[in-house]
XYZ file of C-alpha atoms in Angstrom:
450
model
C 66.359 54.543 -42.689
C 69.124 52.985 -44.988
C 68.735 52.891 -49.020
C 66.680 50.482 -49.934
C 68.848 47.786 -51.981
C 68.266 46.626 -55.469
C 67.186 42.902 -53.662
C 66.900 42.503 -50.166
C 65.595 40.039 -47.904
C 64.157 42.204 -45.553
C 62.173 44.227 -47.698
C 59.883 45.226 -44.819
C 62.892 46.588 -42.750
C 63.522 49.401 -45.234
C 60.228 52.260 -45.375
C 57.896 49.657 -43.139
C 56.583 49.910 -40.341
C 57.713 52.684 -37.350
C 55.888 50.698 -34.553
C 57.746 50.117 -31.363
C 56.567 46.757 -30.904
C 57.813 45.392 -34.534
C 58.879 42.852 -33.054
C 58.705 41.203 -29.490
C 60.890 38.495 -28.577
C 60.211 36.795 -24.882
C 58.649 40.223 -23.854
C 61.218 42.664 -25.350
C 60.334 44.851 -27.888
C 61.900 47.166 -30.460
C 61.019 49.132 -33.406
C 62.691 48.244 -37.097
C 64.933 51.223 -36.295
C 66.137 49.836 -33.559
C 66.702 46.318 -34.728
C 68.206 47.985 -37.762
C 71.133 49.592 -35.604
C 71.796 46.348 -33.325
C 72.248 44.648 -36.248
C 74.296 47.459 -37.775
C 76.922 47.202 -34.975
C 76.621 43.381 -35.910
C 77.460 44.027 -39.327
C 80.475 46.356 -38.454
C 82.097 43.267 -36.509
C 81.851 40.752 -39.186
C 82.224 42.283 -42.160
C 84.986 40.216 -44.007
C 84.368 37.058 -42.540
C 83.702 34.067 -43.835
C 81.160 33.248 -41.146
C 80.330 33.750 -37.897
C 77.827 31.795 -35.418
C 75.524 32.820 -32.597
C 74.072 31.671 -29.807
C 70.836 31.049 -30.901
C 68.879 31.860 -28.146
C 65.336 33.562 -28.027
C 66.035 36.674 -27.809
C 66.132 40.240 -30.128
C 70.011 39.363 -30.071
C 69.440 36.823 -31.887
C 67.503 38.144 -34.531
C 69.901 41.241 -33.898
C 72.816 38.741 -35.206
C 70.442 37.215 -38.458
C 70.150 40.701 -39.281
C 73.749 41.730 -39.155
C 74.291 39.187 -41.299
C 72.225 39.582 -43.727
C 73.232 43.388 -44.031
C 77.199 42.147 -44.157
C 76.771 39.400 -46.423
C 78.277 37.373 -44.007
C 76.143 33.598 -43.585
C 75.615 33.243 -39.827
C 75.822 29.779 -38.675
C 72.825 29.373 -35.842
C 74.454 27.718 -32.907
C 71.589 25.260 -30.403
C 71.916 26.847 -26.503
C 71.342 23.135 -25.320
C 74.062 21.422 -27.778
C 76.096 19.385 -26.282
C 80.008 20.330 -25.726
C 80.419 17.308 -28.722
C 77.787 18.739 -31.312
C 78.556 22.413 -30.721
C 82.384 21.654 -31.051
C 81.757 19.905 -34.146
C 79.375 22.405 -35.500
C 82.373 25.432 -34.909
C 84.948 23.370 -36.672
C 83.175 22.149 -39.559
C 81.960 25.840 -40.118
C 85.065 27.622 -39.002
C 82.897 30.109 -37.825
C 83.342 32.163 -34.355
C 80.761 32.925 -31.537
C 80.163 36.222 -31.915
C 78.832 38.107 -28.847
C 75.754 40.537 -29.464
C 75.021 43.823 -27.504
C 71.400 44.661 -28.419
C 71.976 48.421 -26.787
C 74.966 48.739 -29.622
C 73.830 50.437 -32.452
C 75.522 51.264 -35.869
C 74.730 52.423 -39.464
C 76.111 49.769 -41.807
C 74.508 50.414 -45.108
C 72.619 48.465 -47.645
C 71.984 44.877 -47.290
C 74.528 42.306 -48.813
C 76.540 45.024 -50.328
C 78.135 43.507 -52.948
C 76.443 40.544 -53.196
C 74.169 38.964 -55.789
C 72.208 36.919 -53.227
C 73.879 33.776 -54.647
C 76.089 33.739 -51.633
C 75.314 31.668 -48.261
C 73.025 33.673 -46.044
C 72.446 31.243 -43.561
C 74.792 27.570 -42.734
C 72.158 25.632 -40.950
C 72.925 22.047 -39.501
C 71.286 19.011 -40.247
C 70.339 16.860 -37.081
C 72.301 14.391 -37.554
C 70.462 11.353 -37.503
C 72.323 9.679 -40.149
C 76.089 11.070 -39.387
C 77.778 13.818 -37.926
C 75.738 17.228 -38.717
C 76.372 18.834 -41.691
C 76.296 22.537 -42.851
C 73.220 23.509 -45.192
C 73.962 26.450 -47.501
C 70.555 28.405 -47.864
C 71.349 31.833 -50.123
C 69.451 35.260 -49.675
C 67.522 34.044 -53.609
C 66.361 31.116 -52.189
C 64.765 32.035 -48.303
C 63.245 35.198 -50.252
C 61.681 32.831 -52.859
C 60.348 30.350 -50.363
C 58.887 33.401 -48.258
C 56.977 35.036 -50.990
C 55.647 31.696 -52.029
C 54.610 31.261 -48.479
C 53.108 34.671 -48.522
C 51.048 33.664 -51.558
C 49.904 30.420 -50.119
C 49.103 31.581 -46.389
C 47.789 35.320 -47.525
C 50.310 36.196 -45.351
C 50.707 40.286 -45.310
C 51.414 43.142 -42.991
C 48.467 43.539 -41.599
C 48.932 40.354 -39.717
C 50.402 39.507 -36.400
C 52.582 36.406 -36.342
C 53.054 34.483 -33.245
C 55.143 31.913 -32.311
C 57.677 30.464 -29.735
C 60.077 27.986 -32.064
C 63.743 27.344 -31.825
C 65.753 30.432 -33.469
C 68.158 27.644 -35.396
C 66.062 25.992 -37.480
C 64.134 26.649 -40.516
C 60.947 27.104 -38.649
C 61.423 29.191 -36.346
C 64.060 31.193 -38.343
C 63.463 31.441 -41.751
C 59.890 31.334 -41.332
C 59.316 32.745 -37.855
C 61.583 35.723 -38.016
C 62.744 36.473 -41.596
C 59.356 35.974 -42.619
C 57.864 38.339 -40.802
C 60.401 40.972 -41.448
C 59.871 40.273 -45.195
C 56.139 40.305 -45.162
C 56.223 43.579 -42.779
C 53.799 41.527 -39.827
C 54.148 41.915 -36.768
C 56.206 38.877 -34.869
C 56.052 38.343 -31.400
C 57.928 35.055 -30.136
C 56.673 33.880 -26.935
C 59.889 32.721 -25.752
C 58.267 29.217 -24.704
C 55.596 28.170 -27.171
C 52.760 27.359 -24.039
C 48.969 27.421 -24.717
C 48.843 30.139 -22.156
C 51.566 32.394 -24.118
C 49.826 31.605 -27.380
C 46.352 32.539 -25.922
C 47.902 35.988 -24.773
C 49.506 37.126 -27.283
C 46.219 38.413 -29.891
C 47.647 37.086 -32.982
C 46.268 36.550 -36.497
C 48.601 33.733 -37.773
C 50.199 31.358 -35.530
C 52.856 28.590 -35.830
C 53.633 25.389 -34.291
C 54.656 22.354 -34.190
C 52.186 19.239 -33.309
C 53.752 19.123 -29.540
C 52.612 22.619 -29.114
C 48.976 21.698 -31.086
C 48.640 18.888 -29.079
C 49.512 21.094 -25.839
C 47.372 23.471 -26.900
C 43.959 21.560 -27.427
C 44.406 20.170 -23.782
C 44.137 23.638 -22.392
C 40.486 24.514 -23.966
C 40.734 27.802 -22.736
C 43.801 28.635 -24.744
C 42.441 26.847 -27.386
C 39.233 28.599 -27.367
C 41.114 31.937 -27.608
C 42.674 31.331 -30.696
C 39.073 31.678 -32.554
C 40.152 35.005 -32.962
C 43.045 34.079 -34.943
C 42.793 34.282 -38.984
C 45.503 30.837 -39.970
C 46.890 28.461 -37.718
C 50.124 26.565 -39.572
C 51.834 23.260 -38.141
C 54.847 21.972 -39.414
C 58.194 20.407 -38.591
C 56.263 16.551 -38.302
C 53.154 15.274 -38.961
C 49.745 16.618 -37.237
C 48.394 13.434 -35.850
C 44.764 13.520 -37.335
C 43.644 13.590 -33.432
C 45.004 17.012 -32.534
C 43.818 17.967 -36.164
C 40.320 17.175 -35.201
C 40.732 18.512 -31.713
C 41.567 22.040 -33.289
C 38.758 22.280 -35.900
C 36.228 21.932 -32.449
C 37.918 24.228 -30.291
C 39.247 26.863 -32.263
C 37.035 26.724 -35.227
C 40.173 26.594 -37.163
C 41.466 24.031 -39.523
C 45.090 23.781 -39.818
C 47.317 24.564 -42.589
C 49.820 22.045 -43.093
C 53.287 21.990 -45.207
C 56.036 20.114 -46.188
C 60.230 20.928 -46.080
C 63.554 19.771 -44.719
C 65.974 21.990 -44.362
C 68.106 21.368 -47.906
C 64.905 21.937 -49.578
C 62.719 25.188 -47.241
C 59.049 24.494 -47.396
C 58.136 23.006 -50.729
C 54.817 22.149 -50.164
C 51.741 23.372 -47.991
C 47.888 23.852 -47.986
C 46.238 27.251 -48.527
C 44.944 29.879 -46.812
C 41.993 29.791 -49.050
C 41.991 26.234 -50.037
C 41.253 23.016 -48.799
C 43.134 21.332 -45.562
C 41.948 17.591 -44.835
C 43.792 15.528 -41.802
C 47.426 14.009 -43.252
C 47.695 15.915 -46.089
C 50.461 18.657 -46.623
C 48.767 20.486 -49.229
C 50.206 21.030 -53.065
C 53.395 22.748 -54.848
C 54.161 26.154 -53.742
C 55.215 28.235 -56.953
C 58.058 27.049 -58.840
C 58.345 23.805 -57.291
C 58.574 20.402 -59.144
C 58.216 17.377 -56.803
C 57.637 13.855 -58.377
C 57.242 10.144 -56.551
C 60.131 7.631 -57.625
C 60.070 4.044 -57.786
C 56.268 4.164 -56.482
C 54.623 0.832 -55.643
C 51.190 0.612 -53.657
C 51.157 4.534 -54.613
C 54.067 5.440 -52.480
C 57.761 6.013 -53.047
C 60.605 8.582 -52.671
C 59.363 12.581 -52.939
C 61.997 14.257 -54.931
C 62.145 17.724 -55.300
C 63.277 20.539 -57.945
C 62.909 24.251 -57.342
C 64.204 27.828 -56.503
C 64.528 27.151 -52.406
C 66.773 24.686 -52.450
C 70.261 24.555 -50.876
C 73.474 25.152 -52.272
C 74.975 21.625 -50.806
C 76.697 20.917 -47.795
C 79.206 22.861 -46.885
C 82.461 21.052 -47.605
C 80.845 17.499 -48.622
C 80.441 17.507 -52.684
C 80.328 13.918 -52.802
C 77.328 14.081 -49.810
C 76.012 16.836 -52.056
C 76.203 14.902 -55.265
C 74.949 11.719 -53.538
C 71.572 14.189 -52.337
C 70.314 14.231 -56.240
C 69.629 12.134 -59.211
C 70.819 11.394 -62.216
C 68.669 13.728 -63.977
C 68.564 16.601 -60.842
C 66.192 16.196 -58.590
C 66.744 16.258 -54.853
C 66.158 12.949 -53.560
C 64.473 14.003 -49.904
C 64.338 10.496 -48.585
C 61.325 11.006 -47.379
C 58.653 8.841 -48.973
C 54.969 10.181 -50.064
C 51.761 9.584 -52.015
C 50.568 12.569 -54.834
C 46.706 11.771 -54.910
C 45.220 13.159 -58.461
C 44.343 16.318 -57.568
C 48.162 16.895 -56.445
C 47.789 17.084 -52.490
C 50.847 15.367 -50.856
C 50.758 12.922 -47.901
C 54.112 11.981 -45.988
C 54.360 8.726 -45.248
C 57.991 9.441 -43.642
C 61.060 8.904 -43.766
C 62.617 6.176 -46.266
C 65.006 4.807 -43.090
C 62.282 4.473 -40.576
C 59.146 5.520 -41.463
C 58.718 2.798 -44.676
C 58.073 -0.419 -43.448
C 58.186 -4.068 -45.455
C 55.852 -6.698 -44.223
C 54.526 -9.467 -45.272
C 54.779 -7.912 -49.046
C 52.605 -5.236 -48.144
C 54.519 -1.360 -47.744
C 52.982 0.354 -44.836
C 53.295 3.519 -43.838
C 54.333 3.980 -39.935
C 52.275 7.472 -40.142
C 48.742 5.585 -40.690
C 49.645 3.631 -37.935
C 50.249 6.018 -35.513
C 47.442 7.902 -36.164
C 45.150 4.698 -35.295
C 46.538 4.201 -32.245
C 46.155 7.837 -31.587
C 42.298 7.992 -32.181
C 42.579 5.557 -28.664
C 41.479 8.083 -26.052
C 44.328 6.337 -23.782
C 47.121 6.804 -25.965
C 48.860 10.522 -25.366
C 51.628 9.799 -28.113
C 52.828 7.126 -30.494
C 56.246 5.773 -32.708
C 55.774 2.670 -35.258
C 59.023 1.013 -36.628
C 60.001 -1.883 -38.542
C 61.890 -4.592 -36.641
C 63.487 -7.644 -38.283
C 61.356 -10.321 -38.757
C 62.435 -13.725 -40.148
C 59.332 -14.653 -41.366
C 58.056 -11.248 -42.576
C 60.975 -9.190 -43.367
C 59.896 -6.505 -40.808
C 57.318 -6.668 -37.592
C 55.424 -3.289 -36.706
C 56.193 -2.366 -33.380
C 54.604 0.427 -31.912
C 55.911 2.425 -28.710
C 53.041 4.216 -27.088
C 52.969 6.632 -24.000
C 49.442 4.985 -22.365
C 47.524 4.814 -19.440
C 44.902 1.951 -18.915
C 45.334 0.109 -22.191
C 46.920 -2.770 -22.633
C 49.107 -3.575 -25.890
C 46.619 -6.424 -26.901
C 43.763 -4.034 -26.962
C 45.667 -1.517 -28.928
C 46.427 -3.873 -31.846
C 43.025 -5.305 -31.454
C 41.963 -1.495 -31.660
C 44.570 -0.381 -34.820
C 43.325 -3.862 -36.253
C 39.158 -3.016 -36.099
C 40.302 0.610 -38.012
C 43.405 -0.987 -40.414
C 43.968 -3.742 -42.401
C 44.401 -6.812 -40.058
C 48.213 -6.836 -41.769
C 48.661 -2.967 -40.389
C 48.523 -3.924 -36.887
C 51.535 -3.443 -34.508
C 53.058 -7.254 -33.576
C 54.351 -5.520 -30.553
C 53.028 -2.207 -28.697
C 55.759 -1.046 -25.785
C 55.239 1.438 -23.193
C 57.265 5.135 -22.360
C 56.728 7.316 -20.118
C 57.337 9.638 -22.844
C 58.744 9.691 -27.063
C 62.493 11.103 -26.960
C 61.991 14.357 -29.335
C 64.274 16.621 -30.481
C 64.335 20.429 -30.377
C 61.422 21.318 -31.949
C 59.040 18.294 -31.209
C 60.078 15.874 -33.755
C 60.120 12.195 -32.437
C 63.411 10.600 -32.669
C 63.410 7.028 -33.833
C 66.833 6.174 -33.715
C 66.728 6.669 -29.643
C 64.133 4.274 -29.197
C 64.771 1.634 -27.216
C 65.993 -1.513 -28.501
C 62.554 -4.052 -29.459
């Protein structure tokens, strides 16, 4: 095994485990040896560049290519295998980066990770979804993923003695940061099921699993998968908010209560329940260690979460003034995301300032407490609330609901008996199905027009 360096990432990866199922990725496994010499040859082919990307598929080449990086000092931008010709040709030329092909069967000795470098440099350039412009390029340094994951490890008892599981995206914080340098930090066990199904998740025999509500809410309609997850010692869900639903729904069939957190991807995970602490329905949990957050401009106890702490980004890559623009005044991050800090310091997310916030009537609802109404309707599979213009009340709540047997009267009689009567939706249209993005999150903006 290489020298250990004076501050890796990866500490696991130097003296840890010798197993040859370290880590699995859609049924392939290899040892830490083995990874370490993929990603050595990595490392030999990038050294001195400013970046490179990789197809960011599920797969040990893949994690092969993180690696490399990491052991170069050379940020790797994570490239989507579904992005469209548009998206991936603008992610490439705002990055400058090249698609680098990776041989898993190549192996190499490169050395020490980051040689050279003091961990304030880029490790990863992750993109932003877009949602309110073209992507843009999120500088997360080596200092800040290793001080989100060993306040993660702290909050989730997360050690190597456990077994993570999980099938998320390999370009995004989840699945990436989380899902794969995690584990090779804390020295567990990952195995990524490729696809995140309830029957892969059932197989696989791990201790901590992670998900997203889609694969929650898949999960507790199989109640044999469900069931085998008893076993299991921490279920997390992140990425959007657990409808309260699905939360219930897991308590009964796995005898597990969900951890929840909070993050974006400027900002890693910033928030979360405890392993060993409380976890109620809607509620993300407190600070993780070193984290400030604070509520701006509150009224009716909500406003925008800011944020101030050790994990966040370095800005966007060649945007200063969108980087400037991101904080205040005084330095904090300004998430747009808006949320309520009850007394005891437990977060709820409302969501997001642009969509999530709506103005009606006078009253500031949040779309979140709406869509978990409708939700508790045994009819309703999955549901979006907006704010549409309204002359008379600023904005209308319309809900879009994926329903069978229901009509939209009886759901905002329904959302009215649980609500205030001002909470209910004004309108309530019907999908076959929410547009959602990579990893499960709805996607407003492609609603259809009210």
């Amino acid at each position: 095994m290489p020298e250990v360096p004076e501050a890796p990432v990866l500490t696991a990866l130097y003296g840890g485990t010798d197993r040859a199922d370290a880590v699995t990725v859609a049924g392939r496994a290899c040892s830490y040896e083995e990874l370490l010499g993929a990603a050595g040859a990595v490392a030999r082919r990038v050294s001195g560049m400013a970046a490179f990307a990789v197809e960011a598929t599920a797969s040990l080449e893949t994690v092969a290519a993180v690696v490399g990086g990491l052991l170069a000092g050379v940020p790797v931008v994570p490239v989507a295998p579904d992005a469209g010709p548009a998206e991936r040709e603008h992610v490439l030329k705002d990055s400058g980066a090249e698609v680098v092909a990776v041989d898993f069967a190549e192996r190499a000795d490169f050395g020490t990770e980051g040689a050279g470098d003091d961990g304030d440099a880029p490790a990863l350039i992750l993109y932003t979804s877009g949602t309110t412009g073209a992507p843009k390029g999120v500088l997360l340094s080596r200092k800040a993923v290793a001080a989100d994951l060993d306040a993660l490890a702290e909050a989730w008892q997360w050690t190597a003695e456990d077994t993570l599981v999980h099938g998320l995206p390999l370009f995004h914080v989840h699945g990436l940061v989380l899902g794969v340098l995690g584990a090779l930090r804390t020295g567990s066990r990952l195995v990524h099921t490729g696809r995140p199904t309830p029957q892969a998740y059932a197989a696989a025999g791990g201790s901590l699993y992670f998900g997203v509500p889609t694969v929650w809410h898949r999960v507790v309609k199989d109640e044999a998968a469900a069931r085998a997850l008893t076993g299991a010692r921490l279920l997390v869900s992140g990425s959007a908010p657990l409808p309260d639903p699905v939360f219930a729904d897991l308590r009964a069939l796995t005898g597990h209560e969900p951890v929840e957190r909070y993050g974006m991807t400027e900002t890693l995970i910033t928030v979360s329940a405890r392993a060993g602490g409380p976890r109620r329905p809607g509620a993300v949990g407190t600070v993780l260690p070193g984290i400030a957050t604070r509520v701006a401009e509150a009224a009716d106890g909500i406003g925008e979460l800011q944020v101030q702490g050790p994990t966040l980004f370095d800005g966007y890559l060649g945007r200063p003034e969108a980087t400037a623009a991101s904080y205040t005044a005084d330095g904090w991050f300004r998430t747009g995301d808006i949320a309520a800090i009850e007394a005891d310091g437990t977060h709820r997310i409302v969501g997001r300032a642009s969509t999530d916030l709506i103005k009606s009537g006078g009253y500031r609802i949040g779309a979140g407490e709406v869509e978990n109404a409708l939700l508790a309707h045994p009819a309703v599979r999955e549901a979006a609330v907006v704010g549409a213009p309204d002359p008379d009340l600023g904005q209308r709540i319309v809900a879009y609901v994926v329903a069978d047997g229901v009509s939209g009267q009886e759901l905002t009689d329904f959302v009215a008996a649980r609500l205030s009567v001002h909470k209910r939706p004004r309108a309530v249209r019907f999908l076959a199905e929410l547009p959602r993005n990579a990893i499960g999150k709805p996607q407003k903006h492609l609603l259809p027009p009210v």
